[in-house]
Amino acid sequence: MLNVALPKGRLGEKVYAMFEKAGFECPSIKENNRKLIFENPEKGVRYFWVKPSDVAIYVERGAADIGVAGKDILLEYEPDIYELLDLGFGKCRMAVAAKADFRDNPQRTLKVATKFSNIAKSYYTALGRDIDIIHLNGSIEIAPILGLSDVIVDIVETGTTLKENNLQVTETIVPISARLIANKSSFKFKNEQIEAIAKSLAQQTEEKND
Ligand code: PRP
């Protein structure tokens, strides 16, 4: 049985559709209920819905053989997994943003609010900039408005959240998209099945980009 961790939500539905097209369908997943685990013994596949930011943990620890996670999570937690494929969707960027009138003073420690503390730390370390991290769990955009921080490091997709809170991007750190990931030992022992899925997903991704 191949165990697949799907990120709950819109992204996950798109991912499941790709697995279905790859020949690993599981019709019961479309029943509208609160169940989290679905399997199709005929196809030898079991899917489960997990919080998007938890997919990498399931895969790293082998509770899932493969899964789909955002590059943001992979950069932040550096799980010990194989990254097999860039799926080319769920595109956004990790960026620094601040109030329009913010002027940085390099002599002062920069106060940075973020959910992505490790990404922020490595970004500013590489710049040789002294920072004070304020770790938050959401609604990061509020921090500079209330004077809790000077800047934020967060995901920007359409830019609407920043705009509506009078913030603007000052630097882009890295582009982000969804990645197919695999547990290292599963990749060895269930290689045929995993490679077949990766190949089909790669084809589907290419077709979309044509
Ligand atoms: C993310 C991110 C931004 C927003 C960016 O938040 O933290 O707030 O999406 O999207 P936009 O550029 O299209 O406006 P999420 O919805 O994940 O909620 P959060 O507040 O829990 O981070």
PDB file of C-alpha atoms and ligand atoms in Angstrom:
ATOM      1  CA  MET A   1       0.000   0.000   0.000  1.00  0.00           C
ATOM      2  CA  LEU A   2       1.347   3.416  -0.965  1.00  0.00           C
ATOM      3  CA  ASN A   3       0.503   6.082   1.626  1.00  0.00           C
ATOM      4  CA  VAL A   4      -0.023   9.574   0.275  1.00  0.00           C
ATOM      5  CA  ALA A   5      -0.334  12.711   2.435  1.00  0.00           C
ATOM      6  CA  LEU A   6      -2.459  15.329   0.695  1.00  0.00           C
ATOM      7  CA  PRO A   7      -2.578  18.962   1.847  1.00  0.00           C
ATOM      8  CA  LYS A   8      -6.131  19.714   2.992  1.00  0.00           C
ATOM      9  CA  GLY A   9      -7.832  22.408   0.940  1.00  0.00           C
ATOM     10  CA  ARG A  10      -7.983  23.647  -2.622  1.00  0.00           C
ATOM     11  CA  LEU A  11      -4.381  22.753  -3.399  1.00  0.00           C
ATOM     12  CA  GLY A  12      -4.967  19.193  -2.178  1.00  0.00           C
ATOM     13  CA  GLU A  13      -7.965  18.698  -4.444  1.00  0.00           C
ATOM     14  CA  LYS A  14      -5.849  19.709  -7.399  1.00  0.00           C
ATOM     15  CA  VAL A  15      -3.129  17.304  -6.277  1.00  0.00           C
ATOM     16  CA  TYR A  16      -5.603  14.428  -5.898  1.00  0.00           C
ATOM     17  CA  ALA A  17      -6.939  15.089  -9.423  1.00  0.00           C
ATOM     18  CA  MET A  18      -3.381  14.649 -10.717  1.00  0.00           C
ATOM     19  CA  PHE A  19      -2.939  11.356  -8.848  1.00  0.00           C
ATOM     20  CA  GLU A  20      -6.287  10.199 -10.235  1.00  0.00           C
ATOM     21  CA  LYS A  21      -5.109  11.017 -13.748  1.00  0.00           C
ATOM     22  CA  ALA A  22      -1.906   9.099 -13.025  1.00  0.00           C
ATOM     23  CA  GLY A  23      -4.068   5.976 -12.535  1.00  0.00           C
ATOM     24  CA  PHE A  24      -4.236   6.000  -8.724  1.00  0.00           C
ATOM     25  CA  GLU A  25      -7.876   6.854  -8.277  1.00  0.00           C
ATOM     26  CA  CYS A  26      -9.779   6.411  -5.018  1.00  0.00           C
ATOM     27  CA  PRO A  27     -13.464   7.229  -5.647  1.00  0.00           C
ATOM     28  CA  SER A  28     -14.444   7.222  -1.955  1.00  0.00           C
ATOM     29  CA  ILE A  29     -12.375  10.400  -1.438  1.00  0.00           C
ATOM     30  CA  LYS A  30     -15.061  12.368  -3.270  1.00  0.00           C
ATOM     31  CA  GLU A  31     -17.780  11.416  -0.799  1.00  0.00           C
ATOM     32  CA  ASN A  32     -18.608  14.515   1.117  1.00  0.00           C
ATOM     33  CA  ASN A  33     -17.887  13.646   4.734  1.00  0.00           C
ATOM     34  CA  ARG A  34     -15.423  14.436   7.476  1.00  0.00           C
ATOM     35  CA  LYS A  35     -13.336  11.319   7.022  1.00  0.00           C
ATOM     36  CA  LEU A  36      -9.608  11.916   6.683  1.00  0.00           C
ATOM     37  CA  ILE A  37      -8.368   8.565   5.365  1.00  0.00           C
ATOM     38  CA  PHE A  38      -9.429   6.901   2.121  1.00  0.00           C
ATOM     39  CA  GLU A  39      -8.087   3.826   0.420  1.00  0.00           C
ATOM     40  CA  ASN A  40      -8.409   1.885  -2.779  1.00  0.00           C
ATOM     41  CA  PRO A  41      -6.952  -1.592  -2.171  1.00  0.00           C
ATOM     42  CA  GLU A  42      -7.264  -2.451  -5.870  1.00  0.00           C
ATOM     43  CA  LYS A  43      -4.851   0.321  -6.775  1.00  0.00           C
ATOM     44  CA  GLY A  44      -2.785  -0.215  -3.650  1.00  0.00           C
ATOM     45  CA  VAL A  45      -3.109   3.381  -2.536  1.00  0.00           C
ATOM     46  CA  ARG A  46      -4.194   5.148   0.641  1.00  0.00           C
ATOM     47  CA  TYR A  47      -4.731   8.920   0.848  1.00  0.00           C
ATOM     48  CA  PHE A  48      -5.027  11.077   3.916  1.00  0.00           C
ATOM     49  CA  TRP A  49      -5.780  14.758   4.346  1.00  0.00           C
ATOM     50  CA  VAL A  50      -3.412  16.615   6.633  1.00  0.00           C
ATOM     51  CA  LYS A  51      -2.732  20.259   7.414  1.00  0.00           C
ATOM     52  CA  PRO A  52      -0.546  21.554   4.532  1.00  0.00           C
ATOM     53  CA  SER A  53       2.265  22.534   6.884  1.00  0.00           C
ATOM     54  CA  ASP A  54       2.277  18.982   8.379  1.00  0.00           C
ATOM     55  CA  VAL A  55       2.725  17.026   5.114  1.00  0.00           C
ATOM     56  CA  ALA A  56       6.534  17.075   5.361  1.00  0.00           C
ATOM     57  CA  ILE A  57       6.456  15.658   8.913  1.00  0.00           C
ATOM     58  CA  TYR A  58       4.334  12.666   7.841  1.00  0.00           C
ATOM     59  CA  VAL A  59       6.673  12.029   4.922  1.00  0.00           C
ATOM     60  CA  GLU A  60       9.905  12.511   6.872  1.00  0.00           C
ATOM     61  CA  ARG A  61       8.799  10.046   9.557  1.00  0.00           C
ATOM     62  CA  GLY A  62       7.471   7.502   7.070  1.00  0.00           C
ATOM     63  CA  ALA A  63       3.780   7.695   8.058  1.00  0.00           C
ATOM     64  CA  ALA A  64       3.356   8.774   4.434  1.00  0.00           C
ATOM     65  CA  ASP A  65       5.506   7.495   1.575  1.00  0.00           C
ATOM     66  CA  ILE A  66       4.947  10.557  -0.535  1.00  0.00           C
ATOM     67  CA  GLY A  67       3.113  13.872  -0.297  1.00  0.00           C
ATOM     68  CA  VAL A  68       2.860  17.384  -1.645  1.00  0.00           C
ATOM     69  CA  ALA A  69       4.265  20.298   0.331  1.00  0.00           C
ATOM     70  CA  GLY A  70       5.027  23.956  -0.310  1.00  0.00           C
ATOM     71  CA  LYS A  71       8.661  24.927  -0.839  1.00  0.00           C
ATOM     72  CA  ASP A  72       8.186  27.436   2.019  1.00  0.00           C
ATOM     73  CA  ILE A  73       7.699  24.583   4.491  1.00  0.00           C
ATOM     74  CA  LEU A  74      10.666  22.642   3.067  1.00  0.00           C
ATOM     75  CA  LEU A  75      12.941  25.676   3.435  1.00  0.00           C
ATOM     76  CA  GLU A  76      11.701  26.485   6.906  1.00  0.00           C
ATOM     77  CA  TYR A  77      11.893  23.011   8.473  1.00  0.00           C
ATOM     78  CA  GLU A  78      14.487  21.340   6.209  1.00  0.00           C
ATOM     79  CA  PRO A  79      12.909  17.878   6.604  1.00  0.00           C
ATOM     80  CA  ASP A  80      15.106  14.914   5.668  1.00  0.00           C
ATOM     81  CA  ILE A  81      13.145  13.883   2.552  1.00  0.00           C
ATOM     82  CA  TYR A  82      13.630  13.700  -1.214  1.00  0.00           C
ATOM     83  CA  GLU A  83      12.168  16.537  -3.243  1.00  0.00           C
ATOM     84  CA  LEU A  84      11.147  14.806  -6.473  1.00  0.00           C
ATOM     85  CA  LEU A  85       9.327  17.384  -8.527  1.00  0.00           C
ATOM     86  CA  ASP A  86       8.288  21.019  -8.806  1.00  0.00           C
ATOM     87  CA  LEU A  87       4.564  20.816  -9.592  1.00  0.00           C
ATOM     88  CA  GLY A  88       4.492  24.366 -10.896  1.00  0.00           C
ATOM     89  CA  PHE A  89       1.373  25.455  -9.016  1.00  0.00           C
ATOM     90  CA  GLY A  90       0.682  26.974  -5.611  1.00  0.00           C
ATOM     91  CA  LYS A  91       3.019  29.686  -6.830  1.00  0.00           C
ATOM     92  CA  CYS A  92       3.832  32.607  -4.581  1.00  0.00           C
ATOM     93  CA  ARG A  93       6.974  34.198  -3.139  1.00  0.00           C
ATOM     94  CA  MET A  94       8.597  34.661   0.231  1.00  0.00           C
ATOM     95  CA  ALA A  95       9.152  38.376   0.681  1.00  0.00           C
ATOM     96  CA  VAL A  96      10.072  41.137   3.083  1.00  0.00           C
ATOM     97  CA  ALA A  97       7.378  43.805   3.424  1.00  0.00           C
ATOM     98  CA  ALA A  98       7.087  47.057   5.339  1.00  0.00           C
ATOM     99  CA  LYS A  99       4.967  50.197   5.635  1.00  0.00           C
ATOM    100  CA  ALA A 100       5.447  52.509   2.636  1.00  0.00           C
ATOM    101  CA  ASP A 101       7.163  55.137   4.791  1.00  0.00           C
ATOM    102  CA  PHE A 102       9.544  52.705   6.510  1.00  0.00           C
ATOM    103  CA  ARG A 103      13.223  53.667   6.145  1.00  0.00           C
ATOM    104  CA  ASP A 104      15.728  51.113   7.354  1.00  0.00           C
ATOM    105  CA  ASN A 105      18.526  52.231   9.617  1.00  0.00           C
ATOM    106  CA  PRO A 106      21.349  49.660   9.259  1.00  0.00           C
ATOM    107  CA  GLN A 107      22.833  50.778  12.624  1.00  0.00           C
ATOM    108  CA  ARG A 108      19.744  49.499  14.447  1.00  0.00           C
ATOM    109  CA  THR A 109      18.654  45.910  15.035  1.00  0.00           C
ATOM    110  CA  LEU A 110      15.830  45.193  12.592  1.00  0.00           C
ATOM    111  CA  LYS A 111      12.646  43.812  14.173  1.00  0.00           C
ATOM    112  CA  VAL A 112      11.232  41.075  11.928  1.00  0.00           C
ATOM    113  CA  ALA A 113       7.813  39.460  12.496  1.00  0.00           C
ATOM    114  CA  THR A 114       7.276  36.133  10.776  1.00  0.00           C
ATOM    115  CA  LYS A 115       5.924  32.592  10.792  1.00  0.00           C
ATOM    116  CA  PHE A 116       9.094  31.584   8.933  1.00  0.00           C
ATOM    117  CA  SER A 117      11.808  32.272  11.513  1.00  0.00           C
ATOM    118  CA  ASN A 118      14.468  30.037   9.951  1.00  0.00           C
ATOM    119  CA  ILE A 119      14.018  31.456   6.461  1.00  0.00           C
ATOM    120  CA  ALA A 120      14.198  34.991   7.879  1.00  0.00           C
ATOM    121  CA  LYS A 121      17.288  34.155   9.964  1.00  0.00           C
ATOM    122  CA  SER A 122      19.239  32.673   7.056  1.00  0.00           C
ATOM    123  CA  TYR A 123      18.238  35.511   4.753  1.00  0.00           C
ATOM    124  CA  TYR A 124      19.474  38.222   7.123  1.00  0.00           C
ATOM    125  CA  THR A 125      22.531  36.233   8.231  1.00  0.00           C
ATOM    126  CA  ALA A 126      23.640  36.083   4.596  1.00  0.00           C
ATOM    127  CA  LEU A 127      23.223  39.861   4.422  1.00  0.00           C
ATOM    128  CA  GLY A 128      25.169  40.290   7.673  1.00  0.00           C
ATOM    129  CA  ARG A 129      22.182  42.129   9.173  1.00  0.00           C
ATOM    130  CA  ASP A 130      21.472  42.042  12.883  1.00  0.00           C
ATOM    131  CA  ILE A 131      17.810  41.154  13.532  1.00  0.00           C
ATOM    132  CA  ASP A 132      15.361  40.455  16.303  1.00  0.00           C
ATOM    133  CA  ILE A 133      12.858  37.757  15.312  1.00  0.00           C
ATOM    134  CA  ILE A 134       9.291  38.026  16.559  1.00  0.00           C
ATOM    135  CA  HIS A 135       7.697  34.669  15.847  1.00  0.00           C
ATOM    136  CA  LEU A 136       3.959  34.877  15.111  1.00  0.00           C
ATOM    137  CA  ASN A 137       1.506  32.215  13.936  1.00  0.00           C
ATOM    138  CA  GLY A 138      -0.647  34.214  11.532  1.00  0.00           C
ATOM    139  CA  SER A 139      -2.017  37.659  10.626  1.00  0.00           C
ATOM    140  CA  ILE A 140       1.604  38.766  10.363  1.00  0.00           C
ATOM    141  CA  GLU A 141       0.629  41.916   8.449  1.00  0.00           C
ATOM    142  CA  ILE A 142      -0.645  43.533  11.639  1.00  0.00           C
ATOM    143  CA  ALA A 143       2.817  43.598  13.271  1.00  0.00           C
ATOM    144  CA  PRO A 144       4.342  46.638  11.480  1.00  0.00           C
ATOM    145  CA  ILE A 145       1.060  48.531  11.688  1.00  0.00           C
ATOM    146  CA  LEU A 146       1.011  48.250  15.465  1.00  0.00           C
ATOM    147  CA  GLY A 147       4.747  48.903  15.791  1.00  0.00           C
ATOM    148  CA  LEU A 148       5.442  45.344  16.969  1.00  0.00           C
ATOM    149  CA  SER A 149       7.996  44.970  14.165  1.00  0.00           C
ATOM    150  CA  ASP A 150       9.763  47.037  11.479  1.00  0.00           C
ATOM    151  CA  VAL A 151       9.179  44.522   8.695  1.00  0.00           C
ATOM    152  CA  ILE A 152       7.554  41.145   8.068  1.00  0.00           C
ATOM    153  CA  VAL A 153       8.809  38.076   6.224  1.00  0.00           C
ATOM    154  CA  ASP A 154       5.795  36.310   4.765  1.00  0.00           C
ATOM    155  CA  ILE A 155       4.204  34.688   1.761  1.00  0.00           C
ATOM    156  CA  VAL A 156       2.856  37.000  -0.921  1.00  0.00           C
ATOM    157  CA  GLU A 157       0.557  35.519  -3.509  1.00  0.00           C
ATOM    158  CA  THR A 158      -1.705  38.139  -5.100  1.00  0.00           C
ATOM    159  CA  GLY A 159      -0.422  40.982  -2.901  1.00  0.00           C
ATOM    160  CA  THR A 160      -3.965  41.825  -1.799  1.00  0.00           C
ATOM    161  CA  THR A 161      -3.347  41.274   1.919  1.00  0.00           C
ATOM    162  CA  LEU A 162      -0.356  43.636   1.862  1.00  0.00           C
ATOM    163  CA  LYS A 163      -2.213  46.270  -0.150  1.00  0.00           C
ATOM    164  CA  GLU A 164      -5.248  46.223   2.099  1.00  0.00           C
ATOM    165  CA  ASN A 165      -3.002  46.735   5.103  1.00  0.00           C
ATOM    166  CA  ASN A 166      -0.909  49.496   3.501  1.00  0.00           C
ATOM    167  CA  LEU A 167       2.257  47.440   3.298  1.00  0.00           C
ATOM    168  CA  GLN A 168       4.558  46.887   0.363  1.00  0.00           C
ATOM    169  CA  VAL A 169       7.185  44.374  -0.684  1.00  0.00           C
ATOM    170  CA  THR A 170      10.714  45.678  -0.183  1.00  0.00           C
ATOM    171  CA  GLU A 171      12.660  42.513  -1.130  1.00  0.00           C
ATOM    172  CA  THR A 172      11.804  39.119  -2.618  1.00  0.00           C
ATOM    173  CA  ILE A 173      13.595  36.295  -0.810  1.00  0.00           C
ATOM    174  CA  VAL A 174      12.650  33.236  -2.856  1.00  0.00           C
ATOM    175  CA  PRO A 175       9.926  31.999  -5.240  1.00  0.00           C
ATOM    176  CA  ILE A 176       7.684  29.256  -3.820  1.00  0.00           C
ATOM    177  CA  SER A 177       5.620  26.447  -5.400  1.00  0.00           C
ATOM    178  CA  ALA A 178       4.229  23.006  -4.544  1.00  0.00           C
ATOM    179  CA  ARG A 179       6.683  20.067  -4.531  1.00  0.00           C
ATOM    180  CA  LEU A 180       6.219  16.298  -4.691  1.00  0.00           C
ATOM    181  CA  ILE A 181       8.248  14.831  -1.824  1.00  0.00           C
ATOM    182  CA  ALA A 182       9.140  11.264  -0.806  1.00  0.00           C
ATOM    183  CA  ASN A 183      10.285   9.477   2.309  1.00  0.00           C
ATOM    184  CA  LYS A 184      13.871   8.338   1.768  1.00  0.00           C
ATOM    185  CA  SER A 185      13.430   4.651   2.554  1.00  0.00           C
ATOM    186  CA  SER A 186      10.042   4.446   0.784  1.00  0.00           C
ATOM    187  CA  PHE A 187      11.753   5.833  -2.283  1.00  0.00           C
ATOM    188  CA  LYS A 188      14.052   2.834  -2.168  1.00  0.00           C
ATOM    189  CA  PHE A 189      11.516   0.124  -1.305  1.00  0.00           C
ATOM    190  CA  LYS A 190       8.461   1.392  -3.208  1.00  0.00           C
ATOM    191  CA  ASN A 191      10.488   2.864  -6.020  1.00  0.00           C
ATOM    192  CA  GLU A 192       8.487   1.514  -8.940  1.00  0.00           C
ATOM    193  CA  GLN A 193       5.168   2.943  -7.758  1.00  0.00           C
ATOM    194  CA  ILE A 194       6.690   6.273  -6.700  1.00  0.00           C
ATOM    195  CA  GLU A 195       8.602   6.701  -9.962  1.00  0.00           C
ATOM    196  CA  ALA A 196       5.433   5.900 -11.947  1.00  0.00           C
ATOM    197  CA  ILE A 197       3.519   8.611 -10.104  1.00  0.00           C
ATOM    198  CA  ALA A 198       6.373  11.132 -10.356  1.00  0.00           C
ATOM    199  CA  LYS A 199       6.635  10.475 -14.087  1.00  0.00           C
ATOM    200  CA  SER A 200       2.931  10.989 -14.699  1.00  0.00           C
ATOM    201  CA  LEU A 201       2.852  14.126 -12.529  1.00  0.00           C
ATOM    202  CA  ALA A 202       5.873  15.504 -14.411  1.00  0.00           C
ATOM    203  CA  GLN A 203       4.102  14.873 -17.714  1.00  0.00           C
ATOM    204  CA  GLN A 204       0.919  16.541 -16.507  1.00  0.00           C
ATOM    205  CA  THR A 205       2.944  19.536 -15.287  1.00  0.00           C
ATOM    206  CA  GLU A 206       4.703  19.866 -18.652  1.00  0.00           C
ATOM    207  CA  GLU A 207       1.415  19.609 -20.584  1.00  0.00           C
ATOM    208  CA  LYS A 208       0.017  22.455 -18.487  1.00  0.00           C
ATOM    209  CA  ASN A 209       3.067  24.613 -19.203  1.00  0.00           C
ATOM    210  CA  ASP A 210       2.922  24.036 -22.988  1.00  0.00           C
TER     211      ASP A 210
HETATM  212  C1  PRP B   1      -1.034  33.925   3.652  1.00  0.00           C
HETATM  213  C2  PRP B   1       0.077  34.909   3.946  1.00  0.00           C
HETATM  214  C3  PRP B   1      -0.568  36.235   3.655  1.00  0.00           C
HETATM  215  C4  PRP B   1      -1.523  35.899   2.528  1.00  0.00           C
HETATM  216  C5  PRP B   1      -0.916  36.344   1.224  1.00  0.00           C
HETATM  217  O1  PRP B   1      -1.849  33.892   4.760  1.00  0.00           O
HETATM  218  O2  PRP B   1       0.520  34.790   5.285  1.00  0.00           O
HETATM  219  O3  PRP B   1      -1.262  36.716   4.773  1.00  0.00           O
HETATM  220  O4  PRP B   1      -1.702  34.478   2.524  1.00  0.00           O
HETATM  221  O5  PRP B   1      -1.804  36.172   0.147  1.00  0.00           O
HETATM  222  P1  PRP B   1      -2.135  37.373  -0.867  1.00  0.00           P
HETATM  223  O6  PRP B   1      -0.856  37.993  -1.314  1.00  0.00           O
HETATM  224  O7  PRP B   1      -2.858  36.689  -2.005  1.00  0.00           O
HETATM  225  O8  PRP B   1      -3.013  38.343  -0.164  1.00  0.00           O
HETATM  226  P2  PRP B   1      -2.813  32.692   5.120  1.00  0.00           P
HETATM  227  O9  PRP B   1      -4.087  32.839   4.351  1.00  0.00           O
HETATM  228  O10 PRP B   1      -2.098  31.409   4.927  1.00  0.00           O
HETATM  229  O11 PRP B   1      -3.136  32.974   6.647  1.00  0.00           O
HETATM  230  P3  PRP B   1      -2.219  33.338   7.915  1.00  0.00           P
HETATM  231  O12 PRP B   1      -2.672  34.697   8.331  1.00  0.00           O
HETATM  232  O13 PRP B   1      -2.554  32.282   8.891  1.00  0.00           O
HETATM  233  O14 PRP B   1      -0.770  33.340   7.515  1.00  0.00           O
END
